């Protein structure tokens, strides 16, 4: 299951449906999707996404309040960690 491409909206409708069916019917797949969301946000904040992935993240996800909040939270956590490392 290519969850990163799914989250970024880079899969066909048929592929999206298959993934959605799996995570709505299988709790372990749902948990993997949540983890993939966290990993994607972490990669975004660390600037580890490819140019295409970043563009998709910005246009497909970052327009949604849920994703804006996730990014803001991870950025804040990174800032706290960085400040503690400096002291």
Short mmCIF file of N, CA and C in Angstrom, two decimals:
data_model
loop_
_atom_site.label_atom_id
_atom_site.label_comp_id
_atom_site.label_asym_id
_atom_site.label_seq_id
_atom_site.Cartn_x
_atom_site.Cartn_y
_atom_site.Cartn_z
N UNK A 1 0.84 -1.17 0.00
CA UNK A 1 0.00 0.00 0.00
C UNK A 1 0.89 1.24 0.00
N UNK A 2 0.72 2.10 -0.97
CA UNK A 2 1.53 3.31 -1.05
C UNK A 2 0.77 4.47 -0.40
N UNK A 3 0.87 4.55 0.91
CA UNK A 3 0.09 5.53 1.65
C UNK A 3 0.55 6.96 1.39
N UNK A 4 1.84 7.17 1.18
CA UNK A 4 2.31 8.53 0.92
C UNK A 4 1.68 9.08 -0.35
N UNK A 5 1.69 8.30 -1.41
CA UNK A 5 1.07 8.75 -2.66
C UNK A 5 -0.43 8.95 -2.47
N UNK A 6 -1.04 8.07 -1.69
CA UNK A 6 -2.47 8.22 -1.41
C UNK A 6 -2.73 9.55 -0.70
N UNK A 7 -1.98 9.82 0.35
CA UNK A 7 -2.18 11.04 1.12
C UNK A 7 -1.94 12.29 0.28
N UNK A 8 -1.01 12.20 -0.64
CA UNK A 8 -0.70 13.34 -1.49
C UNK A 8 -1.63 13.46 -2.70
N UNK A 9 -2.54 12.51 -2.84
CA UNK A 9 -3.49 12.56 -3.95
C UNK A 9 -2.89 12.20 -5.28
N UNK A 10 -1.89 11.32 -5.27
CA UNK A 10 -1.18 10.96 -6.49
C UNK A 10 -1.58 9.60 -7.07
N UNK A 11 -2.65 9.01 -6.56
CA UNK A 11 -3.09 7.71 -7.05
C UNK A 11 -4.36 7.86 -7.88
N UNK A 12 -4.61 6.87 -8.70
CA UNK A 12 -5.85 6.86 -9.46
C UNK A 12 -7.02 6.65 -8.51
N UNK A 13 -8.21 6.93 -8.99
CA UNK A 13 -9.40 6.75 -8.15
C UNK A 13 -9.56 5.30 -7.71
N UNK A 14 -9.27 4.38 -8.61
CA UNK A 14 -9.37 2.95 -8.28
C UNK A 14 -8.38 2.58 -7.17
N UNK A 15 -7.15 3.06 -7.27
CA UNK A 15 -6.15 2.78 -6.26
C UNK A 15 -6.55 3.40 -4.91
N UNK A 16 -7.10 4.61 -4.96
CA UNK A 16 -7.55 5.27 -3.74
C UNK A 16 -8.65 4.46 -3.07
N UNK A 17 -9.60 4.00 -3.85
CA UNK A 17 -10.70 3.21 -3.29
C UNK A 17 -10.19 1.94 -2.62
N UNK A 18 -9.24 1.29 -3.25
CA UNK A 18 -8.69 0.06 -2.67
C UNK A 18 -8.05 0.33 -1.31
N UNK A 19 -7.29 1.41 -1.22
CA UNK A 19 -6.66 1.77 0.05
C UNK A 19 -7.71 2.13 1.08
N UNK A 20 -8.70 2.92 0.69
CA UNK A 20 -9.75 3.31 1.63
C UNK A 20 -10.52 2.10 2.15
N UNK A 21 -10.82 1.17 1.28
CA UNK A 21 -11.50 -0.05 1.71
C UNK A 21 -10.67 -0.81 2.74
N UNK A 22 -9.37 -0.85 2.51
CA UNK A 22 -8.52 -1.61 3.43
C UNK A 22 -8.42 -0.94 4.79
N UNK A 23 -8.32 0.40 4.83
CA UNK A 23 -8.16 1.00 6.14
C UNK A 23 -9.48 1.24 6.87
N UNK A 24 -10.60 1.15 6.15
CA UNK A 24 -11.89 1.23 6.84
C UNK A 24 -12.33 -0.13 7.38
N UNK A 25 -11.78 -1.19 6.84
CA UNK A 25 -12.20 -2.53 7.27
C UNK A 25 -11.16 -3.25 8.12
N UNK A 26 -9.95 -2.72 8.19
CA UNK A 26 -8.87 -3.39 8.91
C UNK A 26 -8.21 -2.37 9.84
N UNK A 27 -8.38 -2.55 11.13
CA UNK A 27 -7.86 -1.59 12.10
C UNK A 27 -6.35 -1.42 12.01
N UNK A 28 -5.63 -2.48 11.70
CA UNK A 28 -4.17 -2.36 11.58
C UNK A 28 -3.79 -1.48 10.39
N UNK A 29 -4.56 -1.57 9.31
CA UNK A 29 -4.30 -0.70 8.15
C UNK A 29 -4.62 0.76 8.48
N UNK A 30 -5.67 0.96 9.25
CA UNK A 30 -6.01 2.31 9.70
C UNK A 30 -4.87 2.88 10.54
N UNK A 31 -4.34 2.07 11.46
CA UNK A 31 -3.21 2.52 12.28
C UNK A 31 -2.00 2.86 11.43
N UNK A 32 -1.77 2.07 10.39
CA UNK A 32 -0.65 2.35 9.48
C UNK A 32 -0.86 3.67 8.75
N UNK A 33 -2.12 3.96 8.41
CA UNK A 33 -2.42 5.22 7.72
C UNK A 33 -2.13 6.41 8.64
N UNK A 34 -2.52 6.29 9.89
CA UNK A 34 -2.25 7.37 10.86
C UNK A 34 -0.74 7.57 11.02
N UNK A 35 0.00 6.49 11.10
CA UNK A 35 1.46 6.58 11.21
C UNK A 35 2.05 7.20 9.95
N UNK A 36 1.51 6.85 8.79
CA UNK A 36 1.99 7.42 7.53
C UNK A 36 1.73 8.92 7.47
N UNK A 37 0.60 9.36 8.01
CA UNK A 37 0.31 10.80 8.08
C UNK A 37 1.37 11.49 8.92
N UNK A 38 1.68 10.91 10.07
CA UNK A 38 2.69 11.50 10.96
C UNK A 38 4.06 11.55 10.27
N UNK A 39 4.42 10.47 9.60
CA UNK A 39 5.71 10.42 8.89
C UNK A 39 5.77 11.47 7.78
N UNK A 40 4.65 11.64 7.08
CA UNK A 40 4.61 12.61 5.99
C UNK A 40 4.78 14.04 6.53
N UNK A 41 4.10 14.35 7.61
CA UNK A 41 4.24 15.68 8.20
C UNK A 41 5.66 15.90 8.68
N UNK A 42 6.23 14.90 9.30
CA UNK A 42 7.62 15.00 9.78
C UNK A 42 8.57 15.25 8.60
N UNK A 43 8.39 14.53 7.53
CA UNK A 43 9.23 14.72 6.34
C UNK A 43 9.04 16.12 5.75
N UNK A 44 7.81 16.61 5.78
CA UNK A 44 7.53 17.95 5.27
C UNK A 44 8.26 19.00 6.11
N UNK A 45 8.14 18.89 7.42
CA UNK A 45 8.77 19.86 8.32
C UNK A 45 10.29 19.81 8.20
N UNK A 46 10.82 18.63 8.03
CA UNK A 46 12.28 18.48 7.90
C UNK A 46 12.78 18.78 6.48
N UNK A 47 11.85 19.13 5.59
CA UNK A 47 12.16 19.46 4.20
C UNK A 47 12.81 18.28 3.48
N UNK A 48 12.27 17.08 3.72
CA UNK A 48 12.79 15.86 3.12
C UNK A 48 11.95 15.36 1.94
N UNK A 49 10.89 16.09 1.59
CA UNK A 49 10.06 15.67 0.47
C UNK A 49 10.69 16.11 -0.85
N UNK A 50 10.41 15.37 -1.89
CA UNK A 50 10.85 15.79 -3.21
C UNK A 50 10.08 17.07 -3.59
N UNK A 51 10.54 17.73 -4.61
CA UNK A 51 9.88 18.96 -5.05
C UNK A 51 8.41 18.68 -5.39
N UNK A 52 8.15 17.59 -6.10
CA UNK A 52 6.78 17.24 -6.48
C UNK A 52 5.93 16.93 -5.25
N UNK A 53 6.50 16.17 -4.31
CA UNK A 53 5.77 15.84 -3.10
C UNK A 53 5.44 17.09 -2.28
N UNK A 54 6.40 18.01 -2.19
CA UNK A 54 6.17 19.25 -1.45
C UNK A 54 5.07 20.06 -2.11
N UNK A 55 5.10 20.15 -3.43
CA UNK A 55 4.05 20.89 -4.14
C UNK A 55 2.68 20.26 -3.89
N UNK A 56 2.62 18.94 -3.93
CA UNK A 56 1.36 18.25 -3.67
C UNK A 56 0.91 18.46 -2.23
N UNK A 57 1.85 18.40 -1.31
CA UNK A 57 1.52 18.62 0.11
C UNK A 57 0.93 20.02 0.27
N UNK A 58 1.60 21.01 -0.30
CA UNK A 58 1.14 22.40 -0.18
C UNK A 58 -0.25 22.59 -0.79
N UNK A 59 -0.48 22.03 -1.95
CA UNK A 59 -1.74 22.28 -2.65
C UNK A 59 -2.86 21.32 -2.25
N UNK A 60 -2.52 20.09 -1.88
CA UNK A 60 -3.53 19.08 -1.62
C UNK A 60 -3.86 18.95 -0.12
N UNK A 61 -2.88 19.14 0.73
CA UNK A 61 -3.09 18.91 2.16
C UNK A 61 -3.07 20.18 2.99
N UNK A 62 -2.12 21.05 2.72
CA UNK A 62 -1.92 22.20 3.60
C UNK A 62 -3.05 23.22 3.51
N UNK A 63 -3.98 23.02 2.61
CA UNK A 63 -5.16 23.88 2.53
C UNK A 63 -6.21 23.49 3.56
N UNK A 64 -6.02 22.34 4.20
CA UNK A 64 -6.98 21.81 5.17
C UNK A 64 -6.53 22.11 6.60
N UNK A 65 -7.45 22.61 7.44
CA UNK A 65 -7.09 22.96 8.83
C UNK A 65 -6.43 21.81 9.60
N UNK A 66 -6.89 20.58 9.38
CA UNK A 66 -6.30 19.43 10.08
C UNK A 66 -4.80 19.35 9.81
N UNK A 67 -4.42 19.48 8.57
CA UNK A 67 -3.02 19.37 8.19
C UNK A 67 -2.23 20.60 8.62
N UNK A 68 -2.84 21.77 8.56
CA UNK A 68 -2.18 22.99 9.04
C UNK A 68 -1.83 22.84 10.52
N UNK A 69 -2.76 22.28 11.29
CA UNK A 69 -2.53 22.07 12.72
C UNK A 69 -1.42 21.05 12.96
N UNK A 70 -1.45 19.96 12.20
CA UNK A 70 -0.40 18.93 12.35
C UNK A 70 0.98 19.53 12.07
N UNK A 71 1.09 20.31 11.00
CA UNK A 71 2.37 20.92 10.65
C UNK A 71 2.80 21.90 11.73
N UNK A 72 1.88 22.73 12.19
CA UNK A 72 2.21 23.70 13.24
C UNK A 72 2.68 23.02 14.51
N UNK A 73 2.04 21.92 14.87
CA UNK A 73 2.41 21.18 16.07
C UNK A 73 3.82 20.59 15.95
N UNK A 74 4.09 19.97 14.83
CA UNK A 74 5.42 19.36 14.63
C UNK A 74 6.50 20.43 14.58
N UNK A 75 6.21 21.56 13.91
CA UNK A 75 7.19 22.65 13.88
C UNK A 75 7.47 23.16 15.30
N UNK A 76 6.42 23.31 16.09
CA UNK A 76 6.60 23.77 17.47
C UNK A 76 7.43 22.79 18.28
N UNK A 77 7.17 21.50 18.11
CA UNK A 77 7.96 20.48 18.81
C UNK A 77 9.43 20.54 18.39
N UNK A 78 9.67 20.71 17.11
CA UNK A 78 11.05 20.82 16.63
C UNK A 78 11.74 22.04 17.23
N UNK A 79 11.00 23.13 17.33
CA UNK A 79 11.58 24.34 17.89
C UNK A 79 11.96 24.14 19.36
N UNK A 80 11.10 23.50 20.12
CA UNK A 80 11.39 23.23 21.53
C UNK A 80 12.63 22.34 21.66
N UNK A 81 12.69 21.29 20.85
CA UNK A 81 13.84 20.38 20.89
C UNK A 81 15.12 21.13 20.53
N UNK A 82 15.06 21.95 19.48
CA UNK A 82 16.25 22.69 19.06
C UNK A 82 16.70 23.67 20.13
N UNK A 83 15.76 24.33 20.81
CA UNK A 83 16.11 25.25 21.88
C UNK A 83 16.75 24.52 23.05
N UNK A 84 16.24 23.36 23.38
CA UNK A 84 16.81 22.58 24.49
C UNK A 84 18.21 22.08 24.16
N UNK A 85 18.44 21.75 22.89
CA UNK A 85 19.76 21.28 22.49
C UNK A 85 20.79 22.39 22.57
N UNK A 86 20.36 23.63 22.42
CA UNK A 86 21.29 24.76 22.47
C UNK A 86 21.66 25.14 23.89
N UNK A 87 20.88 24.71 24.86
CA UNK A 87 21.17 25.11 26.25
C UNK A 87 22.00 24.08 26.97
#
